[in-house]
mmCIF file of C-alpha atoms in Angstrom:
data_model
loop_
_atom_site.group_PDB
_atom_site.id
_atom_site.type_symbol
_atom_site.label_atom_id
_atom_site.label_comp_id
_atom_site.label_asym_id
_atom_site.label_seq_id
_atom_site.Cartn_x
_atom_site.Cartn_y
_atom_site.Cartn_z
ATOM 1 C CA UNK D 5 0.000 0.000 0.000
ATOM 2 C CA UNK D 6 1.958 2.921 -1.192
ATOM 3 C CA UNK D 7 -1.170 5.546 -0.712
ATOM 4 C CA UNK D 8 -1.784 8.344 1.668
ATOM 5 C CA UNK D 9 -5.364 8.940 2.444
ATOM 6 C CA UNK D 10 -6.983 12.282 4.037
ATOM 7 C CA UNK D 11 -10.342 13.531 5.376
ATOM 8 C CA UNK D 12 -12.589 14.802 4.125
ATOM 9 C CA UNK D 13 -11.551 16.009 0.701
ATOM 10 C CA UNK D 14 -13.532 19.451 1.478
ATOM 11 C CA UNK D 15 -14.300 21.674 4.139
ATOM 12 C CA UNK D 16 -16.740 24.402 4.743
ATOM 13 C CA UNK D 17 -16.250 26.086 8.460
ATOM 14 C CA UNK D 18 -17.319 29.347 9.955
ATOM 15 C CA UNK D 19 -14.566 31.443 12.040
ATOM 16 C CA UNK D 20 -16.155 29.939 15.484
ATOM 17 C CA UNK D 21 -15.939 26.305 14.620
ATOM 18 C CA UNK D 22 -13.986 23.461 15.602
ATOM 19 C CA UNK D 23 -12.846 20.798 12.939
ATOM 20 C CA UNK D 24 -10.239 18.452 12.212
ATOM 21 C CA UNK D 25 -8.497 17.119 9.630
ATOM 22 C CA UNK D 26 -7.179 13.559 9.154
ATOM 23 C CA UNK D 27 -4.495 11.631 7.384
ATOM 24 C CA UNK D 28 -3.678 8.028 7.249
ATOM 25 C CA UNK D 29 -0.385 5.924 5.761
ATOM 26 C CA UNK D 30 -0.011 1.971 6.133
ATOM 27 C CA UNK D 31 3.800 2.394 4.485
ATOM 28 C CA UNK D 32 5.601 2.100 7.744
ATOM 29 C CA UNK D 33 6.739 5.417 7.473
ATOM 30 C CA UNK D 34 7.869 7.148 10.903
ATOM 31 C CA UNK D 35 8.056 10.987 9.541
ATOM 32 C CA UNK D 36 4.762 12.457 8.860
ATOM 33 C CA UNK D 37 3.883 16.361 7.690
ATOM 34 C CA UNK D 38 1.170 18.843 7.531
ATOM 35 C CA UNK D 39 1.549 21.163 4.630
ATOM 36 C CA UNK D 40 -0.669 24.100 3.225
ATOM 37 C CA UNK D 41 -0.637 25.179 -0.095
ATOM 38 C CA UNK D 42 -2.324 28.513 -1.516
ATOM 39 C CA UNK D 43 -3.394 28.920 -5.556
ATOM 40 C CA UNK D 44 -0.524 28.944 -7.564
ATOM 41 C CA UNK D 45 1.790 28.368 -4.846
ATOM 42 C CA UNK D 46 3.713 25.785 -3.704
ATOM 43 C CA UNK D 47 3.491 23.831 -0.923
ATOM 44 C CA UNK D 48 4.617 25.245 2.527
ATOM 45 C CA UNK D 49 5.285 23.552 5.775
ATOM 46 C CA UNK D 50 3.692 23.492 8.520
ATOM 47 C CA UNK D 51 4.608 21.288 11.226
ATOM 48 C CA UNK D 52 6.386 17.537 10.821
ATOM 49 C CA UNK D 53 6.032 14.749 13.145
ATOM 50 C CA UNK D 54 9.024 12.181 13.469
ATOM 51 C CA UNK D 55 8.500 8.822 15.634
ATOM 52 C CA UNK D 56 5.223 10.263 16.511
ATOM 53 C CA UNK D 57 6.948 13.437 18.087
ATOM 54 C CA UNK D 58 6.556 16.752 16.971
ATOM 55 C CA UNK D 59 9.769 17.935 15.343
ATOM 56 C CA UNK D 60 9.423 20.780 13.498
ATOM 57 C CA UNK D 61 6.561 23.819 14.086
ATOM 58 C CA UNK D 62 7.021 26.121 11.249
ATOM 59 C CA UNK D 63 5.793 29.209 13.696
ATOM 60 C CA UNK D 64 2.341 28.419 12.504
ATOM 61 C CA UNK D 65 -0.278 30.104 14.621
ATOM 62 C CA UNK D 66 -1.998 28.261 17.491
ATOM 63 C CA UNK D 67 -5.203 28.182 15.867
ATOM 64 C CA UNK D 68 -3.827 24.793 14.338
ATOM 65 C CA UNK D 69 -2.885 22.185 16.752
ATOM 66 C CA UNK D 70 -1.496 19.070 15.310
ATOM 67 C CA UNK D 71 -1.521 15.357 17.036
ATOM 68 C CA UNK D 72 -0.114 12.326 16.231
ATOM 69 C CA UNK D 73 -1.780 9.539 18.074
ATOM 70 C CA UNK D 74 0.049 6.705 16.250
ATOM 71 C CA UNK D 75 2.792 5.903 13.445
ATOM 72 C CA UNK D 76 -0.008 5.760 10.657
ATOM 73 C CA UNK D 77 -2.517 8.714 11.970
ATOM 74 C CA UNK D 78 -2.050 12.727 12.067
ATOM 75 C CA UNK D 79 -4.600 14.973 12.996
ATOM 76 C CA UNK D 80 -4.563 18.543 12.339
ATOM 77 C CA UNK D 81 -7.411 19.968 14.617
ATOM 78 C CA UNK D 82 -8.719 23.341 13.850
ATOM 79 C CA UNK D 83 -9.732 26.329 15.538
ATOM 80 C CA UNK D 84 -11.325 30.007 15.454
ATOM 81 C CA UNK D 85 -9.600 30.026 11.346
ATOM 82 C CA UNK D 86 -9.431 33.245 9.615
ATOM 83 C CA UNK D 87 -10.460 33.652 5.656
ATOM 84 C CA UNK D 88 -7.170 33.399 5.190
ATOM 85 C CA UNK D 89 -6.468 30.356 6.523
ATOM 86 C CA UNK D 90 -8.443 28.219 2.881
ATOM 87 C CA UNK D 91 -6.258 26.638 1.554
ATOM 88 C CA UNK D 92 -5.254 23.239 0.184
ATOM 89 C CA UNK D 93 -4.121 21.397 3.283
ATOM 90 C CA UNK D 94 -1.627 18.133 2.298
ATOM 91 C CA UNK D 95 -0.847 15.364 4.209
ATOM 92 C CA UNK D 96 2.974 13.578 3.691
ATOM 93 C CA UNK D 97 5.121 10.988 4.729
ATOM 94 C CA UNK D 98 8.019 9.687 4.250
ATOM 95 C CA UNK D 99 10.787 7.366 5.724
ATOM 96 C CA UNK D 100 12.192 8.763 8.817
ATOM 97 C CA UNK D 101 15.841 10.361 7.379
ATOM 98 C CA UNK D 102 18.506 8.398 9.211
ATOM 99 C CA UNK D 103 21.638 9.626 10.901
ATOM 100 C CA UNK D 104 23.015 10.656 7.244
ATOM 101 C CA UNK D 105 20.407 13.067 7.081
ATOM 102 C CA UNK D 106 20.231 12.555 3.398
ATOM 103 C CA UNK D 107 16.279 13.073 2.310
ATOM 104 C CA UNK D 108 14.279 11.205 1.812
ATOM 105 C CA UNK D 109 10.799 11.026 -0.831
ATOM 106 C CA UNK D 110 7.700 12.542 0.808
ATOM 107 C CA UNK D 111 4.400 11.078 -0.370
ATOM 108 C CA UNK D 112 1.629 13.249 -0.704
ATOM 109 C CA UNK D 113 -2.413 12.492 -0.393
ATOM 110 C CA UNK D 114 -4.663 14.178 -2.429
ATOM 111 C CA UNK D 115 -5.009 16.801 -0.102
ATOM 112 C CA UNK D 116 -8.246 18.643 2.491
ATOM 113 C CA UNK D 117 -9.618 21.793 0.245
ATOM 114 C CA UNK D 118 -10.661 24.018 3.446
ATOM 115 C CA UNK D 119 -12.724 26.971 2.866
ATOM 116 C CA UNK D 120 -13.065 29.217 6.323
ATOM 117 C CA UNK D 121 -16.159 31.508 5.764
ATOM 118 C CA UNK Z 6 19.845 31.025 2.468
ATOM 119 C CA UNK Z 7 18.818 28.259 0.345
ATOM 120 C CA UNK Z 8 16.772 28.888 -2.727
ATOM 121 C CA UNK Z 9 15.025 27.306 -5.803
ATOM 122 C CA UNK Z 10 14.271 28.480 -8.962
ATOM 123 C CA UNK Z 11 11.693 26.948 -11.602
ATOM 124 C CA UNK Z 12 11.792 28.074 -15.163
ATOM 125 C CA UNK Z 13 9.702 28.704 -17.251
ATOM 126 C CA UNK Z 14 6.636 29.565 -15.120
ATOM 127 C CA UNK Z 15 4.425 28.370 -17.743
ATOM 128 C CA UNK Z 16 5.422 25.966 -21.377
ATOM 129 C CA UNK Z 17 2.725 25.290 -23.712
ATOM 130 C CA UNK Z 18 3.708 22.418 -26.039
ATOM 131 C CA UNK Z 19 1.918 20.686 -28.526
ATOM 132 C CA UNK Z 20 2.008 17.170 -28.791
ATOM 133 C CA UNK Z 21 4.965 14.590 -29.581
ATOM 134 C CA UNK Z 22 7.055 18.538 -29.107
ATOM 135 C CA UNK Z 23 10.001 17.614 -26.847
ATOM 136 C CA UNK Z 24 11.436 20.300 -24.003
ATOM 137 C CA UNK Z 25 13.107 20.054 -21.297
ATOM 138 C CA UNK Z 26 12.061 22.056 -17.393
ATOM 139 C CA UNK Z 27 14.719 23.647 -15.422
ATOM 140 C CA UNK Z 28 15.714 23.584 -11.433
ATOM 141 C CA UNK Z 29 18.291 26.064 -10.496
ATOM 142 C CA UNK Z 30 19.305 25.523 -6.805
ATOM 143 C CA UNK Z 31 21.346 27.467 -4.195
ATOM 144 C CA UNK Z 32 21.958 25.661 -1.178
ATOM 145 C CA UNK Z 33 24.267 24.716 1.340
ATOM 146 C CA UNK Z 34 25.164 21.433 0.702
ATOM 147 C CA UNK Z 35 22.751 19.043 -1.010
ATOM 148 C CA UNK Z 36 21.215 16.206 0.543
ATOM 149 C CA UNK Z 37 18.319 15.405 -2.271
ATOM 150 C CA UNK Z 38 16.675 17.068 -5.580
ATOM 151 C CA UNK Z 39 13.222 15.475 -6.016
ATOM 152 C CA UNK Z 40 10.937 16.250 -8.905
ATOM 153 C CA UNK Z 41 7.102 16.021 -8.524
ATOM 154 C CA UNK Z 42 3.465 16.427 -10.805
ATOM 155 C CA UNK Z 43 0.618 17.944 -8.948
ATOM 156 C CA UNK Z 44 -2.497 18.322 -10.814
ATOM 157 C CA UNK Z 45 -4.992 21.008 -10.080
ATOM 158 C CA UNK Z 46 -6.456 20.360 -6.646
ATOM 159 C CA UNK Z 47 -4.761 17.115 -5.751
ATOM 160 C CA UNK Z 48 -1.369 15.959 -3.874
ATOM 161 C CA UNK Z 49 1.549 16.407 -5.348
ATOM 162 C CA UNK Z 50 2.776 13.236 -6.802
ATOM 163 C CA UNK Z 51 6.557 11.927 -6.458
ATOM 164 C CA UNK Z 52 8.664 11.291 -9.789
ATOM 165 C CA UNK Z 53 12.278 11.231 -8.883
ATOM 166 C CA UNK Z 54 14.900 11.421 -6.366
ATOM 167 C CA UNK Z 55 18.260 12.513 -7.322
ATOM 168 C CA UNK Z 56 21.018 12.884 -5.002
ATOM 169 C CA UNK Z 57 24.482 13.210 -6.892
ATOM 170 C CA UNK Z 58 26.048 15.059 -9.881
ATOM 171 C CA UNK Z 59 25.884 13.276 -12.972
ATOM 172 C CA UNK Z 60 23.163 10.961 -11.543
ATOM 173 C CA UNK Z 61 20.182 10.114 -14.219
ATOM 174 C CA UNK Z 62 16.438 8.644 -13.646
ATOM 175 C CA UNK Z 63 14.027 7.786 -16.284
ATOM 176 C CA UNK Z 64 10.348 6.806 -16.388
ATOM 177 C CA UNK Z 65 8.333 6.598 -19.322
ATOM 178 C CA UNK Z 66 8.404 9.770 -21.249
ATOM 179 C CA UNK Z 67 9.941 11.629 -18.362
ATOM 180 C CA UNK Z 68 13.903 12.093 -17.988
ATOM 181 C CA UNK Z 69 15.824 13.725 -15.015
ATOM 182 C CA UNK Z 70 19.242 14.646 -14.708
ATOM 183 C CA UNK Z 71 21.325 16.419 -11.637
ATOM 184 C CA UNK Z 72 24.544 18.524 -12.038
ATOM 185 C CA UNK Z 73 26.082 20.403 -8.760
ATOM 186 C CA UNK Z 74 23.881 23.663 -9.709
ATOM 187 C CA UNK Z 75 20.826 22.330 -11.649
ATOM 188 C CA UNK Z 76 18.431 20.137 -12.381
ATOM 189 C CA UNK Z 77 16.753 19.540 -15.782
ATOM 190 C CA UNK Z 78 13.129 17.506 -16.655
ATOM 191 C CA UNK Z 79 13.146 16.402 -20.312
ATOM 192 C CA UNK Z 80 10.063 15.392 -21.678
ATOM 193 C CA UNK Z 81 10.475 13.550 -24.909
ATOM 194 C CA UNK Z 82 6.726 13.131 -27.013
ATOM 195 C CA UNK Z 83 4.701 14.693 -24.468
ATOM 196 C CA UNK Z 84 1.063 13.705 -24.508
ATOM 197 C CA UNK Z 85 -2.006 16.306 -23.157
ATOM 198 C CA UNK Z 86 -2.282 14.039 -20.132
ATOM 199 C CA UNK Z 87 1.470 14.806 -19.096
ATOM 200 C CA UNK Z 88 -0.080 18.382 -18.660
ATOM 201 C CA UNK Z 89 0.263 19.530 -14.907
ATOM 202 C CA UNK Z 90 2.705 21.616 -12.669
ATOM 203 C CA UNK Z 91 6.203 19.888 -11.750
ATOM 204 C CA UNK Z 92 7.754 20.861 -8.820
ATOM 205 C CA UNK Z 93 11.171 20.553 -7.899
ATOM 206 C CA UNK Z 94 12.567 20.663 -4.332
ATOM 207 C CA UNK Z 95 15.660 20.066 -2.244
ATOM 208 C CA UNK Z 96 16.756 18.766 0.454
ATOM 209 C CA UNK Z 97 19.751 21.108 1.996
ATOM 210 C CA UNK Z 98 22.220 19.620 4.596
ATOM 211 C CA UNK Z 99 21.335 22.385 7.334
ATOM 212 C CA UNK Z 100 17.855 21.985 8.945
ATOM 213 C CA UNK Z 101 16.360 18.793 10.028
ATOM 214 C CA UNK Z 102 13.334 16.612 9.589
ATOM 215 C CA UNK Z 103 13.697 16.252 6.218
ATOM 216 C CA UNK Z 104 12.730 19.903 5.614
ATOM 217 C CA UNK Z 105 12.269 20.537 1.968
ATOM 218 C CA UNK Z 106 12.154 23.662 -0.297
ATOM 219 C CA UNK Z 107 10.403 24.084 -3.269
ATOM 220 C CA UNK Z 108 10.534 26.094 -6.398
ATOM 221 C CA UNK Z 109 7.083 27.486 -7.501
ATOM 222 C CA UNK Z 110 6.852 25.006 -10.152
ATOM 223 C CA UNK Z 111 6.394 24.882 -14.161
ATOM 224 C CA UNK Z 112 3.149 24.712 -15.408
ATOM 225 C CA UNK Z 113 2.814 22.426 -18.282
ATOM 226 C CA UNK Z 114 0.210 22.346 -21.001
ATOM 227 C CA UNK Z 115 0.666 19.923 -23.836
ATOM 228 C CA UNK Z 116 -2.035 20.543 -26.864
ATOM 229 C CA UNK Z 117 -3.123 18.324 -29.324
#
């Protein structure tokens, strides 16, 4: 199974509500990423997850709150969003990169169009 | 600071018209080039990893090749449903977590 799944594939929320987003992978991968992407733009990261610990925060605004409750699931749970917060939100993993540090492919699921009203 | 540069923006081609898509990197020591297709309003999908100078990978009508400052794309006999964006991004030795950056991509339209 080389596929990384996500939902729901859209999203309609008002600035008050509470909503999350899922992803799935059942490649054994141990690095896992949350990723927005705008129109025309490519995409830009948000926060990445290694061994089911958070490892990176890109200085994204507490209004998203990742979780990882297990090497195959990442939530990103949503709250209070702005209009500018739609987006294209992607889901990735990949192989955790070893001590080499060399990188490693990241594979993308189709992705959570969010529109914030 | 590291940087990637797509060109052109945009290539219209008509079919069976060969070309080749650029990737013009700056960073501090490279640790991966990877090429990838995104179609409007999905994932972006993975093509190719390159790591070294001189290093080649080929699938289908799709051909990537790596030098120390650039990587190409050639696309021999493109067909309209090799139309999408390609993005390139790299891997740079500083950072962690396998933190990639991206160029903003070539969009690709292949006519009949």
């Amino acid at each position: 199974d080389t596929e990384v799944t996500q939902t729901p594939k859209h999203l309609v929320m008002g600035m008050t509500n509470k909503k999350s987003l899922k992803c799935e992978q059942h490649m054994g991968h141990r690095a896992m990423y949350w990723y927005k992407q705008k129109a025309k733009k490519p995409p830009e990261l948000m926060f990445v997850y290694s061994y089911e610990k958070l490892s990176i925060n890109e200085s994204v605004p507490s209004r998203f709150s990742p979780e990882c409750p297990n090497s195959s699931l990442l939530n990103l749970h949503l709250h209070a969003l702005q209009p500018e917060d739609s987006a294209l939100y992607l889901c990735a993993s990949s192989q955790a990169p070893g001590l080499a540090r060399v990188g490693v492919e990241q594979f993308f699921g189709p992705g959570t169009r969010l529109t914030v009203l | 600071e590291d940087q990637v540069t797509q060109s052109p923006e945009a290539l219209r081609l008509q079919e069976g018209e060969s070309s080749s898509l650029n990737c013009s990197y700056t960073v501090s020591g490279l640790r991966g080039l990877f090429w990838y297709r995104q179609d409007p309003g999905k994932g972006p999908e993975f093509l190719f990893t390159l790591y070294s100078a001189g290093e080649e990978k080929e699938k289908e009508r799709l051909k990537a090749t790596l030098t120390k400052k650039e990587s190409f794309l050639h696309i021999t006999a493109p067909k309209p449903e090799d139309s999408a964006t390609y993005l390139c991004a790299v891997r740079p030795s500083t950072g962690g977590g396998n933190k990639l950056t991206f160029g903003t991509g070539t969009q690709l339209k292949v006519e009949l």
